[in-house]
Amino acid sequence: MFSQIIIKLVKIYQRYISPGLPASCRYYPTCSTYMIEAISKHGLLLGIIMGLARIIRCNPFNRGGFDPVPDKFTILKNPHPEQYEDEIISRKFHPKRRKEPHE
């Protein structure tokens, strides 16, 4: 129940507050989306800890990049983002691999 309240608050931020701010997140997915996914995947307490650690990492001294929510709890950047296939991002890690056309 509390998880859904926090997720709803983050979605309110995404819809009403974030559009009025300059784009500054250095990661994909964004920190707010990461927070929602972390809470959904790891529960309220661990998800909030992971989300806050991600927000702290999102600063001018960090390069950023593709950082999906890992399967195991950690406050560090995902060490193996290539395991999370995303059509757009996978080209960065697997530039020679092409998507096969559907027959």
PDB file of N, CA and C in Angstrom, residues 48-95:
ATOM      1  N   ILE A  48      13.475   2.455  -2.347  1.00  0.00           N
ATOM      2  CA  ILE A  48      13.764   3.857  -2.031  1.00  0.00           C
ATOM      3  C   ILE A  48      15.263   4.058  -1.835  1.00  0.00           C
ATOM      4  N   ILE A  49      15.921   3.125  -1.164  1.00  0.00           N
ATOM      5  CA  ILE A  49      17.377   3.228  -0.967  1.00  0.00           C
ATOM      6  C   ILE A  49      18.084   3.222  -2.317  1.00  0.00           C
ATOM      7  N   MET A  50      17.682   2.304  -3.203  1.00  0.00           N
ATOM      8  CA  MET A  50      18.298   2.241  -4.531  1.00  0.00           C
ATOM      9  C   MET A  50      18.024   3.519  -5.323  1.00  0.00           C
ATOM     10  N   GLY A  51      16.787   4.011  -5.245  1.00  0.00           N
ATOM     11  CA  GLY A  51      16.421   5.225  -5.966  1.00  0.00           C
ATOM     12  C   GLY A  51      17.179   6.446  -5.469  1.00  0.00           C
ATOM     13  N   LEU A  52      17.324   6.570  -4.157  1.00  0.00           N
ATOM     14  CA  LEU A  52      18.069   7.701  -3.590  1.00  0.00           C
ATOM     15  C   LEU A  52      19.553   7.611  -3.947  1.00  0.00           C
ATOM     16  N   ALA A  53      20.109   6.398  -3.927  1.00  0.00           N
ATOM     17  CA  ALA A  53      21.516   6.226  -4.314  1.00  0.00           C
ATOM     18  C   ALA A  53      21.707   6.621  -5.776  1.00  0.00           C
ATOM     19  N   ARG A  54      20.740   6.297  -6.612  1.00  0.00           N
ATOM     20  CA  ARG A  54      20.808   6.667  -8.023  1.00  0.00           C
ATOM     21  C   ARG A  54      20.764   8.178  -8.185  1.00  0.00           C
ATOM     22  N   ILE A  55      19.891   8.851  -7.437  1.00  0.00           N
ATOM     23  CA  ILE A  55      19.793  10.312  -7.500  1.00  0.00           C
ATOM     24  C   ILE A  55      21.107  10.952  -7.068  1.00  0.00           C
ATOM     25  N   ILE A  56      21.740  10.399  -6.056  1.00  0.00           N
ATOM     26  CA  ILE A  56      23.038  10.919  -5.600  1.00  0.00           C
ATOM     27  C   ILE A  56      24.103  10.717  -6.678  1.00  0.00           C
ATOM     28  N   ARG A  57      24.056   9.586  -7.398  1.00  0.00           N
ATOM     29  CA  ARG A  57      25.023   9.336  -8.482  1.00  0.00           C
ATOM     30  C   ARG A  57      24.802  10.241  -9.689  1.00  0.00           C
ATOM     31  N   CYS A  58      23.613  10.778  -9.839  1.00  0.00           N
ATOM     32  CA  CYS A  58      23.261  11.595 -11.003  1.00  0.00           C
ATOM     33  C   CYS A  58      23.743  13.032 -10.761  1.00  0.00           C
ATOM     34  N   ASN A  59      25.010  13.251 -11.057  1.00  0.00           N
ATOM     35  CA  ASN A  59      25.612  14.561 -10.818  1.00  0.00           C
ATOM     36  C   ASN A  59      26.632  14.863 -11.921  1.00  0.00           C
ATOM     37  N   PRO A  60      27.109  16.110 -12.002  1.00  0.00           N
ATOM     38  CA  PRO A  60      28.034  16.473 -13.077  1.00  0.00           C
ATOM     39  C   PRO A  60      29.368  15.723 -13.059  1.00  0.00           C
ATOM     40  N   PHE A  61      29.707  15.087 -11.959  1.00  0.00           N
ATOM     41  CA  PHE A  61      30.973  14.366 -11.859  1.00  0.00           C
ATOM     42  C   PHE A  61      30.858  12.922 -12.318  1.00  0.00           C
ATOM     43  N   ASN A  62      29.667  12.521 -12.728  1.00  0.00           N
ATOM     44  CA  ASN A  62      29.413  11.149 -13.165  1.00  0.00           C
ATOM     45  C   ASN A  62      28.994  11.168 -14.629  1.00  0.00           C
ATOM     46  N   ARG A  63      29.520  10.258 -15.419  1.00  0.00           N
ATOM     47  CA  ARG A  63      29.243  10.201 -16.848  1.00  0.00           C
ATOM     48  C   ARG A  63      27.806   9.775 -17.154  1.00  0.00           C
ATOM     49  N   GLY A  64      27.206   8.965 -16.296  1.00  0.00           N
ATOM     50  CA  GLY A  64      25.845   8.500 -16.528  1.00  0.00           C
ATOM     51  C   GLY A  64      25.817   7.348 -17.499  1.00  0.00           C
ATOM     52  N   GLY A  65      24.755   7.249 -18.291  1.00  0.00           N
ATOM     53  CA  GLY A  65      24.620   6.190 -19.279  1.00  0.00           C
ATOM     54  C   GLY A  65      23.451   5.274 -18.983  1.00  0.00           C
ATOM     55  N   PHE A  66      23.472   4.115 -19.599  1.00  0.00           N
ATOM     56  CA  PHE A  66      22.408   3.130 -19.429  1.00  0.00           C
ATOM     57  C   PHE A  66      22.591   2.423 -18.095  1.00  0.00           C
ATOM     58  N   ASP A  67      21.592   2.504 -17.236  1.00  0.00           N
ATOM     59  CA  ASP A  67      21.686   1.929 -15.893  1.00  0.00           C
ATOM     60  C   ASP A  67      20.317   1.415 -15.449  1.00  0.00           C
ATOM     61  N   PRO A  68      19.895   0.241 -15.932  1.00  0.00           N
ATOM     62  CA  PRO A  68      18.604  -0.312 -15.520  1.00  0.00           C
ATOM     63  C   PRO A  68      18.662  -0.829 -14.093  1.00  0.00           C
ATOM     64  N   VAL A  69      17.512  -1.030 -13.494  1.00  0.00           N
ATOM     65  CA  VAL A  69      17.436  -1.578 -12.137  1.00  0.00           C
ATOM     66  C   VAL A  69      17.940  -3.018 -12.183  1.00  0.00           C
ATOM     67  N   PRO A  70      18.978  -3.337 -11.391  1.00  0.00           N
ATOM     68  CA  PRO A  70      19.492  -4.719 -11.404  1.00  0.00           C
ATOM     69  C   PRO A  70      18.549  -5.681 -10.685  1.00  0.00           C
ATOM     70  N   ASP A  71      18.735  -6.955 -10.938  1.00  0.00           N
ATOM     71  CA  ASP A  71      17.900  -7.977 -10.310  1.00  0.00           C
ATOM     72  C   ASP A  71      18.206  -8.139  -8.823  1.00  0.00           C
ATOM     73  N   LYS A  72      19.430  -7.830  -8.427  1.00  0.00           N
ATOM     74  CA  LYS A  72      19.824  -7.931  -7.023  1.00  0.00           C
ATOM     75  C   LYS A  72      20.034  -6.542  -6.461  1.00  0.00           C
ATOM     76  N   PHE A  73      19.716  -6.380  -5.187  1.00  0.00           N
ATOM     77  CA  PHE A  73      19.847  -5.085  -4.521  1.00  0.00           C
ATOM     78  C   PHE A  73      21.299  -4.609  -4.522  1.00  0.00           C
ATOM     79  N   THR A  74      21.490  -3.360  -4.902  1.00  0.00           N
ATOM     80  CA  THR A  74      22.791  -2.714  -4.815  1.00  0.00           C
ATOM     81  C   THR A  74      22.574  -1.210  -4.875  1.00  0.00           C
ATOM     82  N   ILE A  75      23.488  -0.462  -4.275  1.00  0.00           N
ATOM     83  CA  ILE A  75      23.405   0.992  -4.382  1.00  0.00           C
ATOM     84  C   ILE A  75      24.393   1.510  -5.429  1.00  0.00           C
ATOM     85  N   LEU A  76      25.098   0.588  -6.080  1.00  0.00           N
ATOM     86  CA  LEU A  76      26.067   0.950  -7.103  1.00  0.00           C
ATOM     87  C   LEU A  76      25.440   0.878  -8.485  1.00  0.00           C
ATOM     88  N   LYS A  77      26.101   1.477  -9.466  1.00  0.00           N
ATOM     89  CA  LYS A  77      25.637   1.421 -10.843  1.00  0.00           C
ATOM     90  C   LYS A  77      25.623  -0.033 -11.302  1.00  0.00           C
ATOM     91  N   ASN A  78      24.658  -0.371 -12.126  1.00  0.00           N
ATOM     92  CA  ASN A  78      24.520  -1.720 -12.639  1.00  0.00           C
ATOM     93  C   ASN A  78      25.802  -2.106 -13.376  1.00  0.00           C
ATOM     94  N   PRO A  79      26.520  -3.147 -12.923  1.00  0.00           N
ATOM     95  CA  PRO A  79      27.790  -3.504 -13.547  1.00  0.00           C
ATOM     96  C   PRO A  79      27.637  -4.177 -14.913  1.00  0.00           C
ATOM     97  N   HIS A  80      26.463  -4.690 -15.234  1.00  0.00           N
ATOM     98  CA  HIS A  80      26.267  -5.398 -16.501  1.00  0.00           C
ATOM     99  C   HIS A  80      25.005  -4.926 -17.210  1.00  0.00           C
ATOM    100  N   PRO A  81      24.997  -3.672 -17.687  1.00  0.00           N
ATOM    101  CA  PRO A  81      23.781  -3.203 -18.364  1.00  0.00           C
ATOM    102  C   PRO A  81      23.528  -3.905 -19.693  1.00  0.00           C
ATOM    103  N   GLU A  82      24.551  -4.536 -20.263  1.00  0.00           N
ATOM    104  CA  GLU A  82      24.366  -5.208 -21.545  1.00  0.00           C
ATOM    105  C   GLU A  82      23.438  -6.413 -21.440  1.00  0.00           C
ATOM    106  N   GLN A  83      23.186  -6.887 -20.217  1.00  0.00           N
ATOM    107  CA  GLN A  83      22.290  -8.020 -20.035  1.00  0.00           C
ATOM    108  C   GLN A  83      20.823  -7.616 -20.155  1.00  0.00           C
ATOM    109  N   TYR A  84      20.559  -6.328 -20.151  1.00  0.00           N
ATOM    110  CA  TYR A  84      19.193  -5.833 -20.237  1.00  0.00           C
ATOM    111  C   TYR A  84      18.985  -5.292 -21.637  1.00  0.00           C
ATOM    112  N   GLU A  85      18.454  -6.121 -22.504  1.00  0.00           N
ATOM    113  CA  GLU A  85      18.317  -5.753 -23.907  1.00  0.00           C
ATOM    114  C   GLU A  85      17.196  -4.744 -24.104  1.00  0.00           C
ATOM    115  N   ASP A  86      17.532  -3.670 -24.716  1.00  0.00           N
ATOM    116  CA  ASP A  86      16.614  -2.616 -25.099  1.00  0.00           C
ATOM    117  C   ASP A  86      16.978  -2.299 -26.536  1.00  0.00           C
ATOM    118  N   GLU A  87      16.009  -2.191 -27.424  1.00  0.00           N
ATOM    119  CA  GLU A  87      16.302  -2.011 -28.847  1.00  0.00           C
ATOM    120  C   GLU A  87      17.242  -0.852 -29.121  1.00  0.00           C
ATOM    121  N   ILE A  88      17.007   0.256 -28.477  1.00  0.00           N
ATOM    122  CA  ILE A  88      17.823   1.443 -28.728  1.00  0.00           C
ATOM    123  C   ILE A  88      19.202   1.296 -28.099  1.00  0.00           C
ATOM    124  N   ILE A  89      19.247   0.866 -26.866  1.00  0.00           N
ATOM    125  CA  ILE A  89      20.493   0.782 -26.122  1.00  0.00           C
ATOM    126  C   ILE A  89      21.348  -0.383 -26.588  1.00  0.00           C
ATOM    127  N   SER A  90      20.751  -1.480 -27.011  1.00  0.00           N
ATOM    128  CA  SER A  90      21.539  -2.664 -27.366  1.00  0.00           C
ATOM    129  C   SER A  90      22.514  -2.375 -28.500  1.00  0.00           C
ATOM    130  N   ARG A  91      22.190  -1.414 -29.367  1.00  0.00           N
ATOM    131  CA  ARG A  91      23.104  -1.071 -30.452  1.00  0.00           C
ATOM    132  C   ARG A  91      24.430  -0.541 -29.931  1.00  0.00           C
ATOM    133  N   LYS A  92      24.403   0.096 -28.773  1.00  0.00           N
ATOM    134  CA  LYS A  92      25.643   0.619 -28.185  1.00  0.00           C
ATOM    135  C   LYS A  92      26.550  -0.532 -27.740  1.00  0.00           C
ATOM    136  N   PHE A  93      25.964  -1.568 -27.148  1.00  0.00           N
ATOM    137  CA  PHE A  93      26.744  -2.692 -26.641  1.00  0.00           C
ATOM    138  C   PHE A  93      26.979  -3.764 -27.692  1.00  0.00           C
ATOM    139  N   HIS A  94      26.077  -3.874 -28.662  1.00  0.00           N
ATOM    140  CA  HIS A  94      26.174  -4.886 -29.711  1.00  0.00           C
ATOM    141  C   HIS A  94      25.989  -4.211 -31.070  1.00  0.00           C
ATOM    142  N   PRO A  95      26.926  -3.350 -31.481  1.00  0.00           N
ATOM    143  CA  PRO A  95      26.725  -2.583 -32.716  1.00  0.00           C
ATOM    144  C   PRO A  95      26.633  -3.442 -33.976  1.00  0.00           C
TER     145      PRO A  95
END
